[in-house]
């Protein structure tokens, strides 16, 4: 055993003390300090914590830290190493049930504790999942493959491509549905990438995650997983979807189209919302209830169009008052080929950056305009600014969400750098990323505090 | 009636009692968010619904209490009031930094309890799957261990001082739905845990009172209805630790302790009886559907729903056991009934019918028929469970499990007080497997300054102060009320300056001032006391009271004893 394992996470003064006293992590000890006596189990120390404290787990289950400078003596009483695992149970097989493949990227569907960082790390096998969420066996035969183990902010183009390829392979293998476990931060980015990279899927591709990690009793992970598995196994919607809580209550999930969904709250369970439209369907333990009819329907074949490419020389700019031209210039100077602007209002920038935009277009950079209001279309004829921008060569991208336009531009640029070809790809909807119309109920952000809203909220569990 | 201070009697049982006192700290806002602490209210603006699933502990084990709660498949509804709840309490946002004011105040109490204080606080999650906290766990932290207080000249060890968030207030629990108000949720509170050293029910209450006085003396705690609760741990020789949860008034403690001790004694005797009868784990094997049979008997008040069924369980050689008294108005069958009420959500009573219950003796032929069906004999007891099918299935398992536990004596449980001094099953006693480090917040390092500040703010020790008051001749009641009515400082201020006997001064402050307040006259301030009573004079109590009342313009007519109202 390396000394790193013997003294997990301890360093500096605290490591020095442990080595001097001959005490390893997982030792049962009696510690005498200037504040009195403490008995307990020496726990590993988080690597980001200071080097001045020794962590003990007391008999009552509480953890405490003792300042090593006050420690007079440590008496060794025994050794008790803790292994932390979800006891795996074999996932039952039922030939009559559909087969669903779970591809993991690293979210917190099931997780356990990492002593080094004090953070949660995912635990994943079908057996572990079955032990944590036995309801899954009533829905399908589950297979699982852990593709990546990363936080969602670390999912990039390479991971999107790898995931798309893995999805296509599973489709060709003939599974009945795919669920993808994913962190929520960039879940919609990945859903978007898959929407373009895996086209005409015959089966549902459902992304799930959780806003409360599965190490807590109130986690939404189990229910999202149940809903997502249900959608993958039984729904006839053969699209890339995000399946997450509808309300914050444990009631039902919503299936959102991958290109129209966005995370709208940093921590709420009901954070995912379809923007500028309504969700595809509602899902609860009883099944799937479609909310619209214009979805691609499940097919029995195993054909899929895989187009997993990406040019990462694209960026996204969030317009702000007084933005200086050098913001654009520096992107061009650094070799970026595509820029998506999240413009103000109907799709505007300040005049100061016009010369820089002109230089960018002249350098062959593709510039697309979206709106930072998220809801609504770009409309660049209404004001002179918009007309001037279009004259410069900035292309309005309809009601594509800024992040969606960003992913699509990177994907388009991997096919061609010809202005017209790219424009054609960008403005021809592939997976609902630009809609023909925005229905009146596509924008509903209820304003709290109003009597009629209060009445509605009181009568409905949110 | 047993005298609650009868040392010899309780020593014969081997009674041991410990207390866990929970007391809210007087802070402007909650422990892990900035929500204000306001009076409790029934008002709410919205509701949310959640379920609780057990998770693994840090030690890689499931907690038995957690698994049991999951079996019940409860829907938990939280009523949210915009004025007192934010997204943190809803578990829709991570915690904010711990409230420093609460921490500083808790450290003052830690100092007063003579604890070994810790240098670095680690925030833990204590799983509570009853739903009383929307996260499914209580954020709590240990401040110190190994302290003590002095009560009636005896040293009582304090095992633990915790700082934690309070839970939500349960307002109803019907069938598969439990509802909570969330205004109390996350208010900072201290948890003071004593060693199980109390030897009589009376002593348990007195230690509780002493801790209450200490909290008053500290001036760090919130006072008033619903701001303090205690859990009472009771065990006897051969029994086990039973936690009676959420005792609101210390006055109830002696009775609860007494009856719990007797209940454990009864269960131990029952175990011996059962074993001597040759009853073992295999004695509870048979159960069968008796819906049709029971439907013909309309004599007990069970309401049949469309999906109701009746299931009989044969308990071999158990006749009479279910009728064994376990408490005031309670028999062993209540232990079974309580279990299935909680675990199987069969909360419409009667949820079971048994052959031992005299009320149902007319049903003798039906029980005989069931005994025949089950291949049983005359000495076998029969229990019939009634309710929706899914719940009856879990009730069947639970009854058998409880019967197996009977063979071991007293099962580990938390219990809840019911009127009359008895308790009923609430859940399986959770173990340390429910503790889990909180990954949302880093440890908090306490510096020397924090300890120094706490020492500077801590008043003189409670028992020294109590000894002083005893020396002044104050009665026990006066001494206690000086703290609980919050006038000890005024008393200390005046006792040196006035020529009144200390007992009379205490009477004026503790009894006469509240009387004047009730009469809605101007309440005399300290200066008036000094003005009136500074001069040497042998004041009688009535004379002093009248003088004080007159000074604020209130005339007193003393009533004569034995006369009606004048």
mmCIF file of N, CA and C in Angstrom, chain A residues 287-366:
data_model
loop_
_atom_site.group_PDB
_atom_site.id
_atom_site.type_symbol
_atom_site.label_atom_id
_atom_site.label_comp_id
_atom_site.label_asym_id
_atom_site.label_seq_id
_atom_site.Cartn_x
_atom_site.Cartn_y
_atom_site.Cartn_z
ATOM 1 N N UNK A 287 -47.387 5.854 -17.847
ATOM 2 C CA UNK A 287 -47.005 5.823 -19.252
ATOM 3 C C UNK A 287 -46.780 7.198 -19.837
ATOM 4 N N UNK A 288 -46.846 7.255 -21.178
ATOM 5 C CA UNK A 288 -46.503 8.472 -21.911
ATOM 6 C C UNK A 288 -47.792 9.111 -22.401
ATOM 7 N N UNK A 289 -47.888 10.409 -22.224
ATOM 8 C CA UNK A 289 -49.054 11.115 -22.739
ATOM 9 C C UNK A 289 -48.567 12.217 -23.671
ATOM 10 N N UNK A 290 -48.637 11.984 -25.009
ATOM 11 C CA UNK A 290 -48.133 13.013 -25.934
ATOM 12 C C UNK A 290 -48.934 14.305 -25.809
ATOM 13 N N UNK A 291 -48.229 15.437 -25.928
ATOM 14 C CA UNK A 291 -48.898 16.738 -25.861
ATOM 15 C C UNK A 291 -49.032 17.337 -27.261
ATOM 16 N N UNK A 292 -48.389 16.682 -28.240
ATOM 17 C CA UNK A 292 -48.468 17.161 -29.622
ATOM 18 C C UNK A 292 -48.301 15.971 -30.545
ATOM 19 N N UNK A 293 -48.592 16.220 -31.838
ATOM 20 C CA UNK A 293 -48.600 15.084 -32.762
ATOM 21 C C UNK A 293 -47.446 15.107 -33.762
ATOM 22 N N UNK A 294 -46.728 16.233 -33.857
ATOM 23 C CA UNK A 294 -45.775 16.383 -34.960
ATOM 24 C C UNK A 294 -44.396 15.816 -34.637
ATOM 25 N N UNK A 295 -44.362 14.657 -34.015
ATOM 26 C CA UNK A 295 -43.061 14.069 -33.718
ATOM 27 C C UNK A 295 -42.750 12.933 -34.681
ATOM 28 N N UNK A 296 -41.468 12.569 -34.747
ATOM 29 C CA UNK A 296 -41.059 11.449 -35.590
ATOM 30 C C UNK A 296 -41.412 10.158 -34.862
ATOM 31 N N UNK A 297 -42.015 9.229 -35.599
ATOM 32 C CA UNK A 297 -42.589 8.040 -34.965
ATOM 33 C C UNK A 297 -41.599 6.879 -35.010
ATOM 34 N N UNK A 298 -41.636 6.081 -33.966
ATOM 35 C CA UNK A 298 -40.790 4.896 -33.839
ATOM 36 C C UNK A 298 -40.950 3.980 -35.054
ATOM 37 N N UNK A 299 -39.837 3.396 -35.519
ATOM 38 C CA UNK A 299 -39.881 2.437 -36.619
ATOM 39 C C UNK A 299 -39.260 1.127 -36.164
ATOM 40 N N UNK A 300 -39.559 0.090 -36.938
ATOM 41 C CA UNK A 300 -39.060 -1.234 -36.553
ATOM 42 C C UNK A 300 -37.667 -1.504 -37.114
ATOM 43 N N UNK A 301 -37.215 -0.665 -38.094
ATOM 44 C CA UNK A 301 -35.904 -0.955 -38.695
ATOM 45 C C UNK A 301 -34.767 -0.520 -37.781
ATOM 46 N N UNK A 302 -33.563 -0.745 -38.237
ATOM 47 C CA UNK A 302 -32.395 -0.376 -37.424
ATOM 48 C C UNK A 302 -31.536 0.639 -38.170
ATOM 49 N N UNK A 303 -32.214 1.416 -39.059
ATOM 50 C CA UNK A 303 -31.456 2.364 -39.881
ATOM 51 C C UNK A 303 -31.321 3.702 -39.172
ATOM 52 N N UNK A 304 -30.143 4.287 -39.314
ATOM 53 C CA UNK A 304 -29.910 5.587 -38.716
ATOM 54 C C UNK A 304 -28.867 6.315 -39.543
ATOM 55 N N UNK A 305 -28.995 7.654 -39.586
ATOM 56 C CA UNK A 305 -28.017 8.433 -40.331
ATOM 57 C C UNK A 305 -27.049 9.068 -39.328
ATOM 58 N N UNK A 306 -25.851 8.523 -39.294
ATOM 59 C CA UNK A 306 -24.847 9.049 -38.359
ATOM 60 C C UNK A 306 -24.023 10.111 -39.071
ATOM 61 N N UNK A 307 -23.937 11.263 -38.490
ATOM 62 C CA UNK A 307 -23.178 12.367 -39.097
ATOM 63 C C UNK A 307 -22.414 13.082 -37.984
ATOM 64 N N UNK A 308 -21.491 12.363 -37.402
ATOM 65 C CA UNK A 308 -20.845 12.845 -36.183
ATOM 66 C C UNK A 308 -19.561 13.602 -36.489
ATOM 67 N N UNK A 309 -19.735 14.879 -36.799
ATOM 68 C CA UNK A 309 -18.569 15.726 -37.073
ATOM 69 C C UNK A 309 -18.761 17.059 -36.371
ATOM 70 N N UNK A 310 -17.676 17.766 -36.154
ATOM 71 C CA UNK A 310 -17.794 19.073 -35.500
ATOM 72 C C UNK A 310 -16.517 19.871 -35.732
ATOM 73 N N UNK A 311 -16.706 21.118 -36.105
ATOM 74 C CA UNK A 311 -15.565 22.031 -36.219
ATOM 75 C C UNK A 311 -15.610 22.941 -34.998
ATOM 76 N N UNK A 312 -14.602 22.822 -34.153
ATOM 77 C CA UNK A 312 -14.712 23.556 -32.884
ATOM 78 C C UNK A 312 -14.209 24.994 -32.964
ATOM 79 N N UNK A 313 -13.998 25.486 -34.165
ATOM 80 C CA UNK A 313 -13.565 26.889 -34.276
ATOM 81 C C UNK A 313 -14.791 27.824 -34.316
ATOM 82 N N UNK A 314 -15.699 27.593 -33.408
ATOM 83 C CA UNK A 314 -16.883 28.455 -33.301
ATOM 84 C C UNK A 314 -16.965 28.996 -31.878
ATOM 85 N N UNK A 315 -17.601 30.150 -31.761
ATOM 86 C CA UNK A 315 -17.773 30.732 -30.422
ATOM 87 C C UNK A 315 -19.116 31.436 -30.346
ATOM 88 N N UNK A 316 -19.421 31.846 -29.149
ATOM 89 C CA UNK A 316 -20.712 32.470 -28.918
ATOM 90 C C UNK A 316 -20.446 33.769 -28.160
ATOM 91 N N UNK A 317 -21.098 34.825 -28.583
ATOM 92 C CA UNK A 317 -20.872 36.124 -27.944
ATOM 93 C C UNK A 317 -22.183 36.644 -27.391
ATOM 94 N N UNK A 318 -22.155 37.021 -26.130
ATOM 95 C CA UNK A 318 -23.345 37.552 -25.477
ATOM 96 C C UNK A 318 -23.237 39.068 -25.528
ATOM 97 N N UNK A 319 -24.044 39.660 -26.377
ATOM 98 C CA UNK A 319 -23.984 41.106 -26.595
ATOM 99 C C UNK A 319 -24.242 41.885 -25.301
ATOM 100 N N UNK A 320 -23.446 42.929 -25.067
ATOM 101 C CA UNK A 320 -23.694 43.797 -23.915
ATOM 102 C C UNK A 320 -23.457 45.241 -24.323
ATOM 103 N N UNK A 321 -24.065 46.185 -23.580
ATOM 104 C CA UNK A 321 -23.903 47.594 -23.961
ATOM 105 C C UNK A 321 -22.432 47.997 -23.921
ATOM 106 N N UNK A 322 -22.015 48.704 -24.948
ATOM 107 C CA UNK A 322 -20.640 49.191 -24.991
ATOM 108 C C UNK A 322 -19.619 48.134 -25.372
ATOM 109 N N UNK A 323 -20.083 47.033 -25.972
ATOM 110 C CA UNK A 323 -19.128 45.991 -26.374
ATOM 111 C C UNK A 323 -18.118 46.580 -27.362
ATOM 112 N N UNK A 324 -16.847 46.210 -27.198
ATOM 113 C CA UNK A 324 -15.797 46.799 -28.037
ATOM 114 C C UNK A 324 -15.458 45.876 -29.199
ATOM 115 N N UNK A 325 -15.010 46.450 -30.288
ATOM 116 C CA UNK A 325 -14.737 45.640 -31.493
ATOM 117 C C UNK A 325 -13.673 44.571 -31.263
ATOM 118 N N UNK A 326 -12.762 44.815 -30.309
ATOM 119 C CA UNK A 326 -11.664 43.852 -30.155
ATOM 120 C C UNK A 326 -12.148 42.479 -29.701
ATOM 121 N N UNK A 327 -13.364 42.420 -29.138
ATOM 122 C CA UNK A 327 -13.925 41.120 -28.738
ATOM 123 C C UNK A 327 -14.082 40.249 -29.987
ATOM 124 N N UNK A 328 -14.580 40.878 -31.052
ATOM 125 C CA UNK A 328 -14.770 40.151 -32.311
ATOM 126 C C UNK A 328 -13.404 39.910 -32.975
ATOM 127 N N UNK A 329 -12.612 40.988 -32.993
ATOM 128 C CA UNK A 329 -11.308 40.894 -33.655
ATOM 129 C C UNK A 329 -10.470 39.750 -33.096
ATOM 130 N N UNK A 330 -10.515 39.619 -31.754
ATOM 131 C CA UNK A 330 -9.639 38.601 -31.166
ATOM 132 C C UNK A 330 -10.073 37.199 -31.573
ATOM 133 N N UNK A 331 -11.378 37.010 -31.757
ATOM 134 C CA UNK A 331 -11.835 35.697 -32.222
ATOM 135 C C UNK A 331 -11.322 35.435 -33.637
ATOM 136 N N UNK A 332 -11.429 36.467 -34.478
ATOM 137 C CA UNK A 332 -10.997 36.307 -35.875
ATOM 138 C C UNK A 332 -9.487 36.049 -35.914
ATOM 139 N N UNK A 333 -8.764 36.849 -35.114
ATOM 140 C CA UNK A 333 -7.306 36.703 -35.083
ATOM 141 C C UNK A 333 -6.887 35.312 -34.612
ATOM 142 N N UNK A 334 -7.726 34.727 -33.768
ATOM 143 C CA UNK A 334 -7.377 33.400 -33.239
ATOM 144 C C UNK A 334 -7.890 32.254 -34.117
ATOM 145 N N UNK A 335 -8.378 32.598 -35.293
ATOM 146 C CA UNK A 335 -8.716 31.557 -36.253
ATOM 147 C C UNK A 335 -10.120 31.004 -36.142
ATOM 148 N N UNK A 336 -10.987 31.683 -35.383
ATOM 149 C CA UNK A 336 -12.374 31.192 -35.304
ATOM 150 C C UNK A 336 -13.074 31.389 -36.634
ATOM 151 N N UNK A 337 -13.893 30.405 -37.009
ATOM 152 C CA UNK A 337 -14.556 30.441 -38.316
ATOM 153 C C UNK A 337 -16.050 30.725 -38.201
ATOM 154 N N UNK A 338 -16.569 30.574 -37.000
ATOM 155 C CA UNK A 338 -17.998 30.825 -36.844
ATOM 156 C C UNK A 338 -18.266 31.543 -35.542
ATOM 157 N N UNK A 339 -19.207 32.529 -35.591
ATOM 158 C CA UNK A 339 -19.581 33.253 -34.373
ATOM 159 C C UNK A 339 -21.106 33.300 -34.300
ATOM 160 N N UNK A 340 -21.621 32.913 -33.147
ATOM 161 C CA UNK A 340 -23.049 33.106 -32.900
ATOM 162 C C UNK A 340 -23.170 34.256 -31.923
ATOM 163 N N UNK A 341 -23.993 35.229 -32.281
ATOM 164 C CA UNK A 341 -24.216 36.352 -31.368
ATOM 165 C C UNK A 341 -25.579 36.161 -30.698
ATOM 166 N N UNK A 342 -25.596 36.247 -29.376
ATOM 167 C CA UNK A 342 -26.872 36.331 -28.665
ATOM 168 C C UNK A 342 -27.138 37.815 -28.534
ATOM 169 N N UNK A 343 -27.908 38.345 -29.471
ATOM 170 C CA UNK A 343 -28.082 39.784 -29.572
ATOM 171 C C UNK A 343 -29.185 40.287 -28.664
ATOM 172 N N UNK A 344 -29.226 41.604 -28.489
ATOM 173 C CA UNK A 344 -30.308 42.185 -27.695
ATOM 174 C C UNK A 344 -31.561 42.241 -28.555
ATOM 175 N N UNK A 345 -32.700 42.306 -27.881
ATOM 176 C CA UNK A 345 -33.982 42.500 -28.560
ATOM 177 C C UNK A 345 -34.197 41.560 -29.715
ATOM 178 N N UNK A 346 -34.479 42.121 -30.860
ATOM 179 C CA UNK A 346 -34.803 41.310 -32.031
ATOM 180 C C UNK A 346 -33.557 40.775 -32.733
ATOM 181 N N UNK A 347 -32.373 41.084 -32.198
ATOM 182 C CA UNK A 347 -31.136 40.584 -32.793
ATOM 183 C C UNK A 347 -30.200 41.720 -33.150
ATOM 184 N N UNK A 348 -29.743 42.454 -32.137
ATOM 185 C CA UNK A 348 -28.946 43.647 -32.395
ATOM 186 C C UNK A 348 -27.613 43.625 -31.664
ATOM 187 N N UNK A 349 -26.655 44.404 -32.241
ATOM 188 C CA UNK A 349 -25.426 44.692 -31.500
ATOM 189 C C UNK A 349 -25.275 46.212 -31.508
ATOM 190 N N UNK A 350 -24.360 46.708 -30.699
ATOM 191 C CA UNK A 350 -24.080 48.147 -30.751
ATOM 192 C C UNK A 350 -23.247 48.474 -31.989
ATOM 193 N N UNK A 351 -23.385 49.707 -32.438
ATOM 194 C CA UNK A 351 -22.746 50.118 -33.691
ATOM 195 C C UNK A 351 -21.230 50.014 -33.637
ATOM 196 N N UNK A 352 -20.681 50.195 -32.433
ATOM 197 C CA UNK A 352 -19.218 50.178 -32.291
ATOM 198 C C UNK A 352 -18.574 48.944 -32.884
ATOM 199 N N UNK A 353 -19.288 47.813 -32.862
ATOM 200 C CA UNK A 353 -18.643 46.573 -33.314
ATOM 201 C C UNK A 353 -18.844 46.339 -34.815
ATOM 202 N N UNK A 354 -19.595 47.215 -35.486
ATOM 203 C CA UNK A 354 -19.842 46.984 -36.917
ATOM 204 C C UNK A 354 -18.551 46.795 -37.721
ATOM 205 N N UNK A 355 -17.571 47.693 -37.543
ATOM 206 C CA UNK A 355 -16.350 47.513 -38.351
ATOM 207 C C UNK A 355 -15.694 46.157 -38.111
ATOM 208 N N UNK A 356 -15.718 45.709 -36.863
ATOM 209 C CA UNK A 356 -15.104 44.409 -36.540
ATOM 210 C C UNK A 356 -15.875 43.289 -37.212
ATOM 211 N N UNK A 357 -17.228 43.411 -37.221
ATOM 212 C CA UNK A 357 -18.033 42.378 -37.873
ATOM 213 C C UNK A 357 -17.724 42.336 -39.368
ATOM 214 N N UNK A 358 -17.545 43.556 -39.928
ATOM 215 C CA UNK A 358 -17.206 43.631 -41.359
ATOM 216 C C UNK A 358 -15.887 42.918 -41.636
ATOM 217 N N UNK A 359 -14.918 43.197 -40.798
ATOM 218 C CA UNK A 359 -13.620 42.550 -40.967
ATOM 219 C C UNK A 359 -13.747 41.026 -40.846
ATOM 220 N N UNK A 360 -14.579 40.598 -39.918
ATOM 221 C CA UNK A 360 -14.756 39.154 -39.698
ATOM 222 C C UNK A 360 -15.369 38.495 -40.928
ATOM 223 N N UNK A 361 -16.419 39.114 -41.447
ATOM 224 C CA UNK A 361 -17.085 38.525 -42.616
ATOM 225 C C UNK A 361 -16.096 38.472 -43.782
ATOM 226 N N UNK A 362 -15.318 39.564 -43.932
ATOM 227 C CA UNK A 362 -14.329 39.599 -45.016
ATOM 228 C C UNK A 362 -13.308 38.480 -44.863
ATOM 229 N N UNK A 363 -13.045 38.119 -43.592
ATOM 230 C CA UNK A 363 -12.071 37.053 -43.341
ATOM 231 C C UNK A 363 -12.698 35.667 -43.485
ATOM 232 N N UNK A 364 -13.973 35.645 -43.884
ATOM 233 C CA UNK A 364 -14.626 34.358 -44.125
ATOM 234 C C UNK A 364 -15.271 33.753 -42.890
ATOM 235 N N UNK A 365 -15.467 34.571 -41.866
ATOM 236 C CA UNK A 365 -16.106 34.054 -40.654
ATOM 237 C C UNK A 365 -17.627 34.090 -40.840
ATOM 238 N N UNK A 366 -18.293 33.004 -40.403
ATOM 239 C CA UNK A 366 -19.749 32.887 -40.523
ATOM 240 C C UNK A 366 -20.381 33.425 -39.253
#
